[in-house]
Structures are given as C-alpha cells and as structure tokens.
Coordinates of C-alpha atoms and ligand atoms in Angstrom, one line a residue:
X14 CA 31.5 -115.3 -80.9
X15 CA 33.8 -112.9 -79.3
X16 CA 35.8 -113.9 -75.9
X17 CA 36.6 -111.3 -73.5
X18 CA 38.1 -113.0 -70.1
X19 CA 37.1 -110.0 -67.7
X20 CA 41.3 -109.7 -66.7
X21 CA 42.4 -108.8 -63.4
X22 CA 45.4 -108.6 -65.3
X23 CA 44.7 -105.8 -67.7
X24 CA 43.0 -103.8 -64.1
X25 CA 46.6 -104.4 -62.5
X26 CA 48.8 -102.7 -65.1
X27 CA 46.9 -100.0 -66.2
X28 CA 46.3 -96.4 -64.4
X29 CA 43.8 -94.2 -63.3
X30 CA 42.9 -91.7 -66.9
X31 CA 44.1 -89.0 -65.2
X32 CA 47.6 -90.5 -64.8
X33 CA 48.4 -92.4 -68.2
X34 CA 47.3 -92.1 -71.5
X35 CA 44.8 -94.0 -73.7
X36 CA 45.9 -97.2 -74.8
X37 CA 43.1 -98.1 -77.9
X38 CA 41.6 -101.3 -78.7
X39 CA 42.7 -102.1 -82.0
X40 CA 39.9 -103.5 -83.5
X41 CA 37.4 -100.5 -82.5
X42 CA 39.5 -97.6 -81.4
X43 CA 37.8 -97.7 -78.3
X44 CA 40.4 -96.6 -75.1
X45 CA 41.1 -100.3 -73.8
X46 CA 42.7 -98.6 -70.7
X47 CA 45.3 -96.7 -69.3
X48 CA 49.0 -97.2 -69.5
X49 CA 51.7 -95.1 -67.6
X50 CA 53.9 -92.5 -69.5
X51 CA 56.9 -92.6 -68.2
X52 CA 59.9 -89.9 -68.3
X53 CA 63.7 -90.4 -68.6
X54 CA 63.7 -89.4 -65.0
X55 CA 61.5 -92.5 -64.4
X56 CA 64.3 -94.2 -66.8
X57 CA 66.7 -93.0 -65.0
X58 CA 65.9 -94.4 -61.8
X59 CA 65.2 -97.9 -63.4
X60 CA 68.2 -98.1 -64.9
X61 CA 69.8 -97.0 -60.9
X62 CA 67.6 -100.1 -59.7
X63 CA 68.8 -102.5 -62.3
X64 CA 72.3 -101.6 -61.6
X65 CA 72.6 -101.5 -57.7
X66 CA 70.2 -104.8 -58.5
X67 CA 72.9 -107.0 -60.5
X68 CA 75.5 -107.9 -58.4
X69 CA 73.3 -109.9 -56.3
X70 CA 71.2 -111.2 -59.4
X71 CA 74.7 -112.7 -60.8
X72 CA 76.3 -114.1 -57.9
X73 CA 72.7 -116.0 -57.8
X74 CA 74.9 -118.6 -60.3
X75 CA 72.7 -119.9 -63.3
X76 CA 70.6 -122.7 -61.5
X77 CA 68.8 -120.7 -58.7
X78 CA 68.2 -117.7 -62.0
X79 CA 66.9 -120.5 -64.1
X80 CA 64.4 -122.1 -61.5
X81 CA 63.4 -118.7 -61.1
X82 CA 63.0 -118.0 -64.4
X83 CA 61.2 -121.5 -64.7
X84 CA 58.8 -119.9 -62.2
X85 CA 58.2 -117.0 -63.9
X86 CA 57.6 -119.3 -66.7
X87 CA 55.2 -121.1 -64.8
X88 CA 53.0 -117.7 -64.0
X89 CA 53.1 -116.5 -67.0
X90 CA 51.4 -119.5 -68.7
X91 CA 48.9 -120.4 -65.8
X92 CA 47.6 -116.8 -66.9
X93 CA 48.0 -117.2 -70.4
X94 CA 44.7 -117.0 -71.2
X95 CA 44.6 -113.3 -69.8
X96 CA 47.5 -112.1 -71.0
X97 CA 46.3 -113.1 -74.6
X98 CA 43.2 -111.3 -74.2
X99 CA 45.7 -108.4 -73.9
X100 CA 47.0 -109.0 -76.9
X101 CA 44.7 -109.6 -78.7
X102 CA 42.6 -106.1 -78.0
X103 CA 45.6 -104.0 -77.8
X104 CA 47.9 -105.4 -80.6
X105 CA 44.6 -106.8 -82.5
X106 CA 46.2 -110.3 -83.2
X107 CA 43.3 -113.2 -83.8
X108 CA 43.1 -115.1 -80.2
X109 CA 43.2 -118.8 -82.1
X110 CA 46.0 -120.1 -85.1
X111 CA 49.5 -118.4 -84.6
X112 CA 47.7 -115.7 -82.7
X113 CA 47.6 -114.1 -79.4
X114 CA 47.1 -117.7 -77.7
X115 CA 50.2 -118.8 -79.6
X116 CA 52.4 -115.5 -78.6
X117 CA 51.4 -116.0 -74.9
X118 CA 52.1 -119.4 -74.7
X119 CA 55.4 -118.8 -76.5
X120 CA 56.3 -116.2 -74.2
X121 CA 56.3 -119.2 -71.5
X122 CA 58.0 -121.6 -74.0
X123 CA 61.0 -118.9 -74.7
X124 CA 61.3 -117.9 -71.0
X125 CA 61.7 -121.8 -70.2
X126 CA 64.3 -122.2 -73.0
X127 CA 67.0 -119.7 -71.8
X128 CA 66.6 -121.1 -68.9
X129 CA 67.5 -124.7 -69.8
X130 CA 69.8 -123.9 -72.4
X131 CA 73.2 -125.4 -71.4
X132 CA 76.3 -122.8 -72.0
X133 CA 79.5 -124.3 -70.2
X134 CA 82.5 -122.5 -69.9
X135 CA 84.8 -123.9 -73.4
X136 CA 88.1 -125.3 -73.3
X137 CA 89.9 -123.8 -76.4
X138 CA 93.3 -125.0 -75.6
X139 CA 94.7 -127.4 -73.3
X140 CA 99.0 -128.4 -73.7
X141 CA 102.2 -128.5 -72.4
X142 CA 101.0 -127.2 -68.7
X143 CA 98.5 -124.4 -70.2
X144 CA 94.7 -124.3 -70.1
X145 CA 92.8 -121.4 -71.6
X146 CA 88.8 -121.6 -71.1
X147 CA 86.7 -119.2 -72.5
X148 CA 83.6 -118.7 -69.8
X149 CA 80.5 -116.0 -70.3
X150 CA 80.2 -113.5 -67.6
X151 CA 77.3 -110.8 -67.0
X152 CA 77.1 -107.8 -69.6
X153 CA 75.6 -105.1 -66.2
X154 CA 72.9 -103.6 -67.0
X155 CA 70.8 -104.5 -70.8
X156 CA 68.6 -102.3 -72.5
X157 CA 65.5 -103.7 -73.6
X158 CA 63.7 -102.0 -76.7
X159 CA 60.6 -103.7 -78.8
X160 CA 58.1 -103.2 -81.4
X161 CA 54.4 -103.6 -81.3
X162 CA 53.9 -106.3 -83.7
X163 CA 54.3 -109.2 -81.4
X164 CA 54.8 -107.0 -78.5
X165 CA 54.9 -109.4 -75.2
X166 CA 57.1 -112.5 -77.4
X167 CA 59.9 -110.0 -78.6
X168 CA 60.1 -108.1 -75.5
X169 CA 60.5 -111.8 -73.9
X170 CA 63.0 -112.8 -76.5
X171 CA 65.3 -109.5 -75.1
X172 CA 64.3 -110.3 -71.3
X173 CA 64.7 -113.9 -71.2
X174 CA 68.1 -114.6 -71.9
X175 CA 69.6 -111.3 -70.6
X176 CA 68.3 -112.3 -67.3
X177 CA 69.3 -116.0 -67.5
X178 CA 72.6 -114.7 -68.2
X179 CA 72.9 -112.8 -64.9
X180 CA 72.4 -108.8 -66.3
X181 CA 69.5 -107.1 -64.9
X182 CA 67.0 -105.6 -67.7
X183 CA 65.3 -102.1 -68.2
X184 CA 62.3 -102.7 -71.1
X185 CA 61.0 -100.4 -73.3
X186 CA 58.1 -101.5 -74.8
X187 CA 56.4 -99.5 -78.2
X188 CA 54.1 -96.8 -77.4
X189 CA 51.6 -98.4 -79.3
X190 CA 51.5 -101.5 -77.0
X191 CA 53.0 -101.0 -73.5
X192 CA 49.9 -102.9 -71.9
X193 CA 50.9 -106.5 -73.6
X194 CA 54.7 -105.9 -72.0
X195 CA 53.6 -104.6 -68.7
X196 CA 51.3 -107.3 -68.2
X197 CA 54.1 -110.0 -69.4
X198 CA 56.6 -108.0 -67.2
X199 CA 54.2 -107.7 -63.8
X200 CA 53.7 -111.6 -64.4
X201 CA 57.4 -112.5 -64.4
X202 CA 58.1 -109.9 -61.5
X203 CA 55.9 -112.3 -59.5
X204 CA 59.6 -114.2 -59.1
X205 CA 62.6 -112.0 -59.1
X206 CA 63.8 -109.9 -56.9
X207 CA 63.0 -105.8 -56.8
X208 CA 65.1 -104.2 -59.7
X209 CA 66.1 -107.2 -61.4
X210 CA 63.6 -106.3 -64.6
X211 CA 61.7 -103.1 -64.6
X212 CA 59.2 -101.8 -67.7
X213 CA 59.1 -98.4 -68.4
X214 CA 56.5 -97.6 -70.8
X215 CA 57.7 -94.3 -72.3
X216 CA 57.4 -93.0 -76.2
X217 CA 60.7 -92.7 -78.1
X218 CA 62.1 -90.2 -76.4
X219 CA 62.8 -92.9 -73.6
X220 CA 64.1 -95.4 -75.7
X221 CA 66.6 -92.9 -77.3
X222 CA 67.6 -92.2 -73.6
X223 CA 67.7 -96.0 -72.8
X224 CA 70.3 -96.4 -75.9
X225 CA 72.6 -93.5 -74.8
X226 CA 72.3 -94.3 -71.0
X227 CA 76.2 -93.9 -69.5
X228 CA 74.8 -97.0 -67.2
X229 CA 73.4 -99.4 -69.7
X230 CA 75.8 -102.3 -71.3
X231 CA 74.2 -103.9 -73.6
X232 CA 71.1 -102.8 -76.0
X233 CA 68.5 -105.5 -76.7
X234 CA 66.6 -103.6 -80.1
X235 CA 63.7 -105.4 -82.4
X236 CA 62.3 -102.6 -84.9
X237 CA 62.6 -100.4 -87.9
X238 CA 65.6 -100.0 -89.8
X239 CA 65.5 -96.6 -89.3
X240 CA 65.3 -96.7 -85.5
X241 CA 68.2 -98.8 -85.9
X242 CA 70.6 -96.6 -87.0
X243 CA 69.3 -94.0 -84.6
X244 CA 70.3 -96.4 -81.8
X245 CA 73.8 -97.0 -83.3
X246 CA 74.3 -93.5 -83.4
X247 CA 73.0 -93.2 -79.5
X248 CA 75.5 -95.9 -78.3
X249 CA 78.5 -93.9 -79.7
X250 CA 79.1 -92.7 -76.4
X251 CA 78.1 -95.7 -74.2
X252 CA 79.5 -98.1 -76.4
X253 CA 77.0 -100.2 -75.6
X254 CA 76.9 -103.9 -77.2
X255 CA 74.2 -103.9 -79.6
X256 CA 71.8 -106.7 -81.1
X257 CA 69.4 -105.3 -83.8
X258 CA 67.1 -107.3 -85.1
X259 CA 65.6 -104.7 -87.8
X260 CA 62.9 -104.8 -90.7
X261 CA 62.8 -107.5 -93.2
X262 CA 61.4 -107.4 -97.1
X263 CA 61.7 -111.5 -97.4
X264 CA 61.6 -113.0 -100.8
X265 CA 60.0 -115.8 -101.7
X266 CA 60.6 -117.9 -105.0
X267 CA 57.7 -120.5 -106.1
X268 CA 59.9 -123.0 -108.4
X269 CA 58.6 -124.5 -111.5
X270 CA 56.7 -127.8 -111.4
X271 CA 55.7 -127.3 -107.8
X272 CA 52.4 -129.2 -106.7
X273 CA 51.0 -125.3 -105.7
X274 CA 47.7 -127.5 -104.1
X275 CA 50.0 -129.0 -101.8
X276 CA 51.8 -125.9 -100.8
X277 CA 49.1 -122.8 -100.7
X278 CA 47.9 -123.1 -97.3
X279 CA 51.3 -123.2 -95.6
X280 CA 52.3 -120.5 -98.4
X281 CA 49.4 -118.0 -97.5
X282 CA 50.5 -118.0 -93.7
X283 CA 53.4 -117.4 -94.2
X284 CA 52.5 -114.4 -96.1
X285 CA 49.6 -113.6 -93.7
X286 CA 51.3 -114.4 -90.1
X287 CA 49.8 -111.3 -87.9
X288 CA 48.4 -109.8 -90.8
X289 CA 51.3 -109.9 -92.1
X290 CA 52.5 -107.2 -89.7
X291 CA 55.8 -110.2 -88.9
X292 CA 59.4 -108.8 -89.1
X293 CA 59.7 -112.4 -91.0
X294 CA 57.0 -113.0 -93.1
X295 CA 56.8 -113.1 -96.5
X296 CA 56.9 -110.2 -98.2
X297 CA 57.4 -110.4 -102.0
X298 CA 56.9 -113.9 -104.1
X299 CA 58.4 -114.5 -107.1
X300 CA 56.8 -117.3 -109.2
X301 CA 57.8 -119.3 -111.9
X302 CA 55.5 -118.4 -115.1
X303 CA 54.7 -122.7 -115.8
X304 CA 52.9 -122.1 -112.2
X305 CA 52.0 -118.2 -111.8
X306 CA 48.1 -118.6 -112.8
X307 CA 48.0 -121.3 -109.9
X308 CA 49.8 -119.7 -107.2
X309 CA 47.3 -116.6 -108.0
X310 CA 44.5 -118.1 -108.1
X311 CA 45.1 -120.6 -104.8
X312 CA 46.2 -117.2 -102.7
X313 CA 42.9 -115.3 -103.9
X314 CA 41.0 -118.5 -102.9
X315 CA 42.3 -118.5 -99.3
X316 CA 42.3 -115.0 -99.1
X317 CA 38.9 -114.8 -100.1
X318 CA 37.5 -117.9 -97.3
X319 CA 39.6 -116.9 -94.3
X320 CA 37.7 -114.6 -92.0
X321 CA 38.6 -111.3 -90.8
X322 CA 37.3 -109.7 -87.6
X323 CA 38.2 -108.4 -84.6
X324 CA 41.4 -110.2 -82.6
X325 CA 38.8 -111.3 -79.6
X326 CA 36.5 -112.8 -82.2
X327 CA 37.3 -116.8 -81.7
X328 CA 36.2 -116.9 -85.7
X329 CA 38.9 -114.7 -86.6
X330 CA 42.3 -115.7 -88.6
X331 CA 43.1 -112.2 -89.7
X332 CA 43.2 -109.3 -88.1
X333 CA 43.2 -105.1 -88.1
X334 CA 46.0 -103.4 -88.6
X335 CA 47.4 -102.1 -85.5
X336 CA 48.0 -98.8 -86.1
X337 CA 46.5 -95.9 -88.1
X338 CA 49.9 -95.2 -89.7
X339 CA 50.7 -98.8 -90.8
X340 CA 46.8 -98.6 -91.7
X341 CA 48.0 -95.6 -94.3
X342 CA 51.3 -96.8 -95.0
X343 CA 49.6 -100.3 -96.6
X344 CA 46.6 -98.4 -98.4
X345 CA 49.0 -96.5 -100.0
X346 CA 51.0 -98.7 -101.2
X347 CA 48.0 -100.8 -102.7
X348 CA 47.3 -97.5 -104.8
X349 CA 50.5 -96.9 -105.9
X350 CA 50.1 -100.1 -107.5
X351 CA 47.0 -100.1 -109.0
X352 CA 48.3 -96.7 -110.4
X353 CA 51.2 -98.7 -111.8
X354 CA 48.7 -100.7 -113.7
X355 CA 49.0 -103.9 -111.0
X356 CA 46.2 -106.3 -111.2
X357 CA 44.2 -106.5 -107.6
X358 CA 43.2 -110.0 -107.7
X359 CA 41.5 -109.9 -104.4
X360 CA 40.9 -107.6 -101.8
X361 CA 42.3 -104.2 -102.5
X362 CA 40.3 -102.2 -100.3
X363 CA 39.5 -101.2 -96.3
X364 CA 37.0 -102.9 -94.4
X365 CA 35.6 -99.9 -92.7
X366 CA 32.1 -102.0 -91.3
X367 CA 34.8 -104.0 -89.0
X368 CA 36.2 -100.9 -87.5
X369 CA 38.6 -98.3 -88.4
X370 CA 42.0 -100.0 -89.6
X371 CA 40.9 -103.1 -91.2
X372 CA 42.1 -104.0 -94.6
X373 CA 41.1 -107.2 -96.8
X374 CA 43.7 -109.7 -97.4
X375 CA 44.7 -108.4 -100.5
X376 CA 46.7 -110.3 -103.9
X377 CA 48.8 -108.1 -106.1
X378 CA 49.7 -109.9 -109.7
X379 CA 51.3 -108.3 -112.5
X380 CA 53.7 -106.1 -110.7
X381 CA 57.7 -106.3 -110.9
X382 CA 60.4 -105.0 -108.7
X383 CA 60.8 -101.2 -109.0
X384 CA 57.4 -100.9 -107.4
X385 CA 57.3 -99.7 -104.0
X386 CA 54.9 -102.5 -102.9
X387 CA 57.7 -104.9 -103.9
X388 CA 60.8 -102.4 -102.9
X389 CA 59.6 -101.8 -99.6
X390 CA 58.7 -103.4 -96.5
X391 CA 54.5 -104.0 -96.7
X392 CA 54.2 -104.9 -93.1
X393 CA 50.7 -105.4 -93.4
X394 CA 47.8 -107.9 -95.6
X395 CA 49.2 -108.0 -99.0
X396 CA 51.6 -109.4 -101.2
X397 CA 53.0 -108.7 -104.7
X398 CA 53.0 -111.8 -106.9
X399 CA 55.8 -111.3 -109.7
X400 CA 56.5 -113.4 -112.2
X401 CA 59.7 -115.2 -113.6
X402 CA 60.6 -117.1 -116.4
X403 CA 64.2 -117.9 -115.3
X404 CA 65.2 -119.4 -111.5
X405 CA 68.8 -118.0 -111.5
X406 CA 66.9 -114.6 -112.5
X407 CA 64.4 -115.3 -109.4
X408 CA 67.5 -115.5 -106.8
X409 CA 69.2 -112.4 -108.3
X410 CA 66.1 -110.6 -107.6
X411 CA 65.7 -112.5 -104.4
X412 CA 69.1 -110.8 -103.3
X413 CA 68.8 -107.2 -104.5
X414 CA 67.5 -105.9 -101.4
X415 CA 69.0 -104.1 -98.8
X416 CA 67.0 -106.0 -96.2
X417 CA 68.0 -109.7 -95.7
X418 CA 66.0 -111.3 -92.8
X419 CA 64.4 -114.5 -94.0
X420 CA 63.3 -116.2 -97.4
X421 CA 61.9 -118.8 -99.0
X422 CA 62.3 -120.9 -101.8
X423 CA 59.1 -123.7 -102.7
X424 CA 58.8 -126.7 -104.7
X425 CA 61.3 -129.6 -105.1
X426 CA 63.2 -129.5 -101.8
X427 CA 66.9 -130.5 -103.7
X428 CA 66.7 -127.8 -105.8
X429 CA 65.6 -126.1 -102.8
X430 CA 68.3 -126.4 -100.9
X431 CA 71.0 -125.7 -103.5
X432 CA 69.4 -122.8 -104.1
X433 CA 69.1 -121.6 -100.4
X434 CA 73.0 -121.7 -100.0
X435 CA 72.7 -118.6 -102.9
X436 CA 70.6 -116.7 -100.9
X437 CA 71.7 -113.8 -98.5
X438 CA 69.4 -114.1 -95.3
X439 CA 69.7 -114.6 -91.9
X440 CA 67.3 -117.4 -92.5
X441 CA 66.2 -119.6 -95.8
X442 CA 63.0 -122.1 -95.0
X443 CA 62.2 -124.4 -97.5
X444 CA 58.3 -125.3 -98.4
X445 CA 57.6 -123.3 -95.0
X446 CA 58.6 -119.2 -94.2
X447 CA 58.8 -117.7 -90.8
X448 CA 58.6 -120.6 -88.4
X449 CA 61.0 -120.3 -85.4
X450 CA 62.5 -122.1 -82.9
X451 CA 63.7 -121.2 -79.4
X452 CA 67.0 -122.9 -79.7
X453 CA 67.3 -122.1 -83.5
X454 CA 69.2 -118.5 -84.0
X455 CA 67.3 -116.5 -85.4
X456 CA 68.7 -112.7 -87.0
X457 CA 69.4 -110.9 -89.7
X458 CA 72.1 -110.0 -92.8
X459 CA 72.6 -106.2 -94.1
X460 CA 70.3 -103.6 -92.9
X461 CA 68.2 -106.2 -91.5
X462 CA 70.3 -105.7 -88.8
X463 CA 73.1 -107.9 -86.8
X464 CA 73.1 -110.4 -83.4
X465 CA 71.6 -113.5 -83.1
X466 CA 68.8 -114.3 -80.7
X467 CA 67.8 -117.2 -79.4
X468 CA 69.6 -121.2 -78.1
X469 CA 73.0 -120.9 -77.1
X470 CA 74.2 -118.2 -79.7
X471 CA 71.0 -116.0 -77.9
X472 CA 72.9 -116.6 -74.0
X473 CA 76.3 -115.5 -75.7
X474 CA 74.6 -112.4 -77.3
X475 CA 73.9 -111.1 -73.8
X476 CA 77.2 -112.0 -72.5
X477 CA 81.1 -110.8 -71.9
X478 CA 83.5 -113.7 -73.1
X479 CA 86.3 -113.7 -70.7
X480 CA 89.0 -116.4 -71.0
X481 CA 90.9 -117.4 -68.3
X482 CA 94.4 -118.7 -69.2
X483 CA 96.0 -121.1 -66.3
Ligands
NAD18 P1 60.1 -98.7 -84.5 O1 61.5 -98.7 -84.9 O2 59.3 -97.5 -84.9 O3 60.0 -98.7 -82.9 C1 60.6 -99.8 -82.2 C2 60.9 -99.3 -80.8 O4 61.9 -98.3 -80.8 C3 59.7 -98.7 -80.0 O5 59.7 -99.1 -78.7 C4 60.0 -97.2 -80.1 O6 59.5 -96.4 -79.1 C5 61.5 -97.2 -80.0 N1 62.2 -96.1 -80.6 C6 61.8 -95.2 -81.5 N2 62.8 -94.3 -81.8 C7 63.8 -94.6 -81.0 C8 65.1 -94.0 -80.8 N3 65.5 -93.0 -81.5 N4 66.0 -94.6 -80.0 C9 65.6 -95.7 -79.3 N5 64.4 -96.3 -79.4 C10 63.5 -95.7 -80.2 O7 59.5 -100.0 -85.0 P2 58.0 -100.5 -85.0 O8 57.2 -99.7 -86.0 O9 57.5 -100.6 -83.6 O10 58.1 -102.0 -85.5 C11 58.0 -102.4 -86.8 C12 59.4 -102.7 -87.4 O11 60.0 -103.6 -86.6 C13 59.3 -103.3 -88.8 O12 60.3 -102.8 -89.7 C14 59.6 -104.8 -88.5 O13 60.2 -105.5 -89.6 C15 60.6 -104.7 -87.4 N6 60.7 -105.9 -86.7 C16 61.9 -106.7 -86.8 C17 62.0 -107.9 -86.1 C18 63.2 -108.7 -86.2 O14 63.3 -109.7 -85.5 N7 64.1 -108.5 -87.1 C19 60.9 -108.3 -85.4 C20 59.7 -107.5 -85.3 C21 59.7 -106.3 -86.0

C-alpha cells in the first residue's frame, strides 16, 4: 500500500518549473517538484540577514530562544507526517522502522534537546579574593552545510544548537535533497524572527562560498571526506571554527561463541539503516571463523525476507538508492568483488522492475581487506563478511582505516568492553551499531573528521568560551 499525504507542505517550498530545477523522486525518477537554485549573490544576502539578525537573536538570553525553539519543535512534529512524506519521495527512505517517520520525528526530538540542555557558565577557580568563570557566548554568524542521506535530521543537528546558542544560521542543504531541508527550515521559521535561519538551496558552488564567507564564524559541515578538506582549505582565510563530521568505513567484529540467533536482527540494521546509505552504519564485519557460517547464513536470511520498495510504500524496510552515482558507485564495487573471486551469498544485483536505482540487499563472504568493498566506504546495501581466526587480529584490522567514526564489537559484552577501549572511533556500541542519542556526543577520530555534536559538548561546539576573571 503506498501513502502519499497530498502536502501543502511540499506546494509551499517548491517553485514554479520555470524558476527552480527538478528535484526527482527517488524511487521512480519522476520530478517530485521544484526547488530554488540559489546564487552566491542570494548567499550573500543571507549571510547580510543573519548578521544584521544576531544581535537581537542573542540578547534574546537562552529561555525566550529555547521556548522558541520548543515552538518550532512543536510545528515541526504537528506536521510530521508531511514532512516525512518529503523524505521519503525525495531522499527515498522507507516511511515506517528507522525511516522517514523516525527522521521527522527526530528532527522535533533534537530541536527540543538543545533547547533544554542546561550549559551554565563554570567556575574553574575560586581563592584568595579571585573568581575566574568560564561562560559560552555567541560564535556570529554559523554556516550550515549537509548531506542528503538523512537530509532534514543533520541539517537539524547543525541548526538546532547553533541557534539555541544565540548565532544566527545560513543552511546549505545537498543539491540532491534541498526539498526535505526547506520544508524542515519553512516549518521552524514559523517561530523566529526574519533572518535568524535562512536556507539557501544552491549546488556546491554555494557551499564553497558559504565556507570561505569573510562574514561567517563558525562552519557546521556533515559529508564526504573529500568535501572536508575542501572546506578546511576554504576557511583559511575566514578562520572559521569548524566541526566536520565526515565519512565513516565502521568495523564490526562478531566474537567467537556468540549466540548469532540472538544478535542478527539488530546486526542486519545496523548494517542496513537507510540502506545503508548512514555516515555510521556498519560497513565491514569481521567474524570469528567458530561463527562465520552462521553470521552468513542469518544475514542472507533477513536480507532475503525484508521487503524492498519504494520509500512511500508502508511495506517497505529498504529502500532505493538515492542517487544515480551512489547507485554506480555500489554496483561497482559488488563487481570488483565478484571479479576478486568474493562469494555473493545474496542479492548481488539491481532491481530495475522497482525503478531505476534500486539494488538488493546484498551479502559479500569470502573477501578480505585489500578489496575495495572492504577499503572503502560502501555507503549503500551491502556488506563484506571477512573472516578471522584470531580477535587481537580482528581489532588490528578494525583499526587500519583511515576513517574512524563508529564500530562495533558482538558477543560476550565483558570481552566486549575490553576490547572497545582498543578501538579508535568516535563511537564503539556493543551488541548494537549506530544508535544515537541527543545528549550523547556523537563525532568522529582521523579523517572521519573532528567536533562533537550533540548534549552539552554539541552547545559548546557552537560557542566562544570567554572567561571572566574577578
Ligand atoms: P558531499 O561531501 O558530496 O556533500 C555534502 C555537502 O557539501 C553538500 O551540501 C554539498 O553541496 C556541499 N559541498 C560540496 N562541495 C563543497 C565545497 N567545496 N565546499 C563546501 N561545500 C561543498 O557528501 P554527500 O555525498 O552529500 O554525503 C555522503 C557523505 O557524507 C558520506 O561520506 C557519509 O559518510 C558522510 N556523512 C557523514 C556523517 C557524519 O556524521 N560523520 C553523517 C552523514 C553523512
């Protein structure tokens, strides 16, 4: 059965085809609607706004930004349902599980949470007659820069705090899914004041300008490695702050005598999260060789009974790929493998009856690092299954990446644990992967970039430490 709320929402952001280009529905291709393409002169005068904008903003004080924040909360969930039907057709997410529901609904949970989050001013010494107190002031003006994979929740994850913090906020959402941030953006706007948080929905070009701008403080950026280091390289001359939240190739180690029953359910999602297009999801799983056959063989199962379909199907779980590159980028790397002599246990192939970018959840045994399904970030249905007949092997291989966002380890949750304190991640889960928490920091080790987001550490991220010494 396939939902499709008619959305008044959807008719509010997008523009007439003669001004804005074609915004596809991810599942068919078909244009979904019409989203403005803004110029760095458009930037430019959003970034003007925000910063004639922010004085007032911060000399609002936190409570009266929070309770407008916890408005802005409020809209955005009481239209939830539309803004997930956004989603859903434009980034291609299933509506139902830890879907397009789940993202709109966290964009209201996250939105709430820097609101609420406490962050006093800290007394770090206090003798003999002196006080110094370290307080968190306003950064100006933050930079706002997201990816299309969970394209309203990041972009909220930037926003939220930024503006609790009293900066004002210039977003630049993906090309590939300005409709999901413009609609989450136009909700919120409902409650602050002109300038405060303006989207401009431009291509690269705009987010390069957004990095460099001579008026922008702080730069807010979720995506690619690669962009990453274009966007240090921009904020050479603004010395703009920077959090980067970058790509992720997380590990995941199955430990001998695991009950694998017990685990594969939680185990597959974590691999398959957004089709596995998640910056944190499981990427390459090493298992021990006592349990390989299992693990295998209970992945192939659920890949083989969970449906795939398009995102507004309420029977879906999994998903198209977004885009036609990632659509390439993840064939490809299925052949290399199978040229390498990989066993395709399952799936291994498009789905070209759903539409043009689907791909079947797809198990990769009998592979080993060196491979560029396992090197590289997938960022897309599959997974490489490696073996290992040794654990302190497993967690050297765990580590030899450049990319350290999350990982896993599974099975006996002592030896769990001592092994997590080996691993270099932002982020170890044990007997669960990719699971966060709004007041849980959340970021990333080596070129998985740098910053925390999120809680208290998230409010401190987006702003200037200033002690005042009496
Ligand atoms: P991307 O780097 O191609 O694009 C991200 C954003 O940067 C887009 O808005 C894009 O327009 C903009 N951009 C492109 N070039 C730019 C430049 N030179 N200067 C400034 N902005 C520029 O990433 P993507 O393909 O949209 O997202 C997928 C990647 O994001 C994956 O690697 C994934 O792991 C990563 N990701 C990381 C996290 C995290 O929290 N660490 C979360 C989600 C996604």
């Amino acid at each position: 059965m396939t939902t499709q709320t008619p959305t008044a929402l959807l008719e509010e952001i997008t523009v007439a085809e003669t001004e804005g280009r074609a915004v596809p529905d991810a599942a068919t291709g078909e244009t979904l609607g019409y989203a403005p393409v803004h110029t760095t002169d458009d930037l430019d005068a959003a970034v003007r706004a925000a910063r004639a904008a922010q004085p007032a903003w911060a000399a609002l004080g936190h409570e009266r930004r929070s309770e407008m924040l916890r408005r802005a909360a409020e809209e955005v969930e009481a239209r939830a349902e539309e803004l997930a039907q956004v989603i859903a057709r434009e980034q291609g997410k299933p509506l139902n599980g830890a879907g397009a529901r789940f993202e709109a609904g966290g964009c209201a949970v996250w939105i709430r949470s820097a609101a609420d989050t406490p962050l006093e001013p800290e007394v770090l010494f206090e003798a003999e007659g002196t006080r110094s107190e370290l307080h968190y002031d306003p950064l100006g003006v933050v930079g706002a820069i997201s990816p299309w994979n969970w394209p309203a929740l990041i972009a909220i994850w930037q926003i939220a705090p930024a503006l609790r913090m009293g900066n004002t906020v210039v977003a630049k959402p993906s090309e590939y899914t300005p409709l999901s941030v413009l609609a989450v953006v136009a909700l919120m706007n409902r409650h602050l004041p002109e300038g405060v948080l303006t989207a401009v929905s431009g291509d690269r070009e705009v987010g390069a300008a957004l990095a460099g701008h001579e008026d922008v403080d702080k730069v807010m950026f979720t995506g690619s490695t690669r962009t990453g280091r274009a966007i240090v390289q921009s904020t050479a001359q603004n010395l703009a702050r920077l959090t980067l939240e970058l790509g992720g190739n997380d590990p995941g180690i199955v430990l001998p005598g695991t009950d694998v029953p017990a685990i594969a359910e939680q185990l597959f999602w974590g691999i398959f999260i957004n089709t596995g297009q998640t910056c944190a999801a499981l990427k390459r799983l090493y298992v021990h060789e006592s349990v390989y056959d299992d693990v295998v063989t209970e992945l192939a199962r659920i890949a083989e009974a969970t449906p795939l379909g398009a995102g507004t199907d309420e029977n879906s779980a999994l998903g198209p790929l977004t885009t036609a590159q990632q659509f390439e980028i993840v064939t490809e790397l299925v052949e290399d493998a199978r040229r390498r002599g990989a066993r395709i246990v399952t799936g291994g192939e498009p789905a070209p009856e759903l539409g043009p970018h689907f791909y079947r959840p797809t198990i990769v045994a009998d592979i080993d690092d060196g491979a560029p399904l396992v090197d590289t970030e997938q960022f897309g249905p599959v997974v490489p299954v490696i073996k290992y007949s040794d654990v302190e092997d497993a967690v050297a291989r765990a580590n030899n990446s450049e990319q350290a966002l999350g990982a896993s380890v599974w099975g006996d949750p002592e030896q769990a644990r001592r092994l997590a304190e080996r691993i270099q991640s932002g982020t170890v889960w044990i007997n669960q992967h990719g699971t966060l928490n709004p007041v849980v920091p959340f970021g990333g080790l080596k070129s998985s970039g740098y910053g925390l987001e999120f809680g208290v550490h998230g409010l401190k991220a987006v702003a200037a430490p200033k002690v005042i010494t009496v």
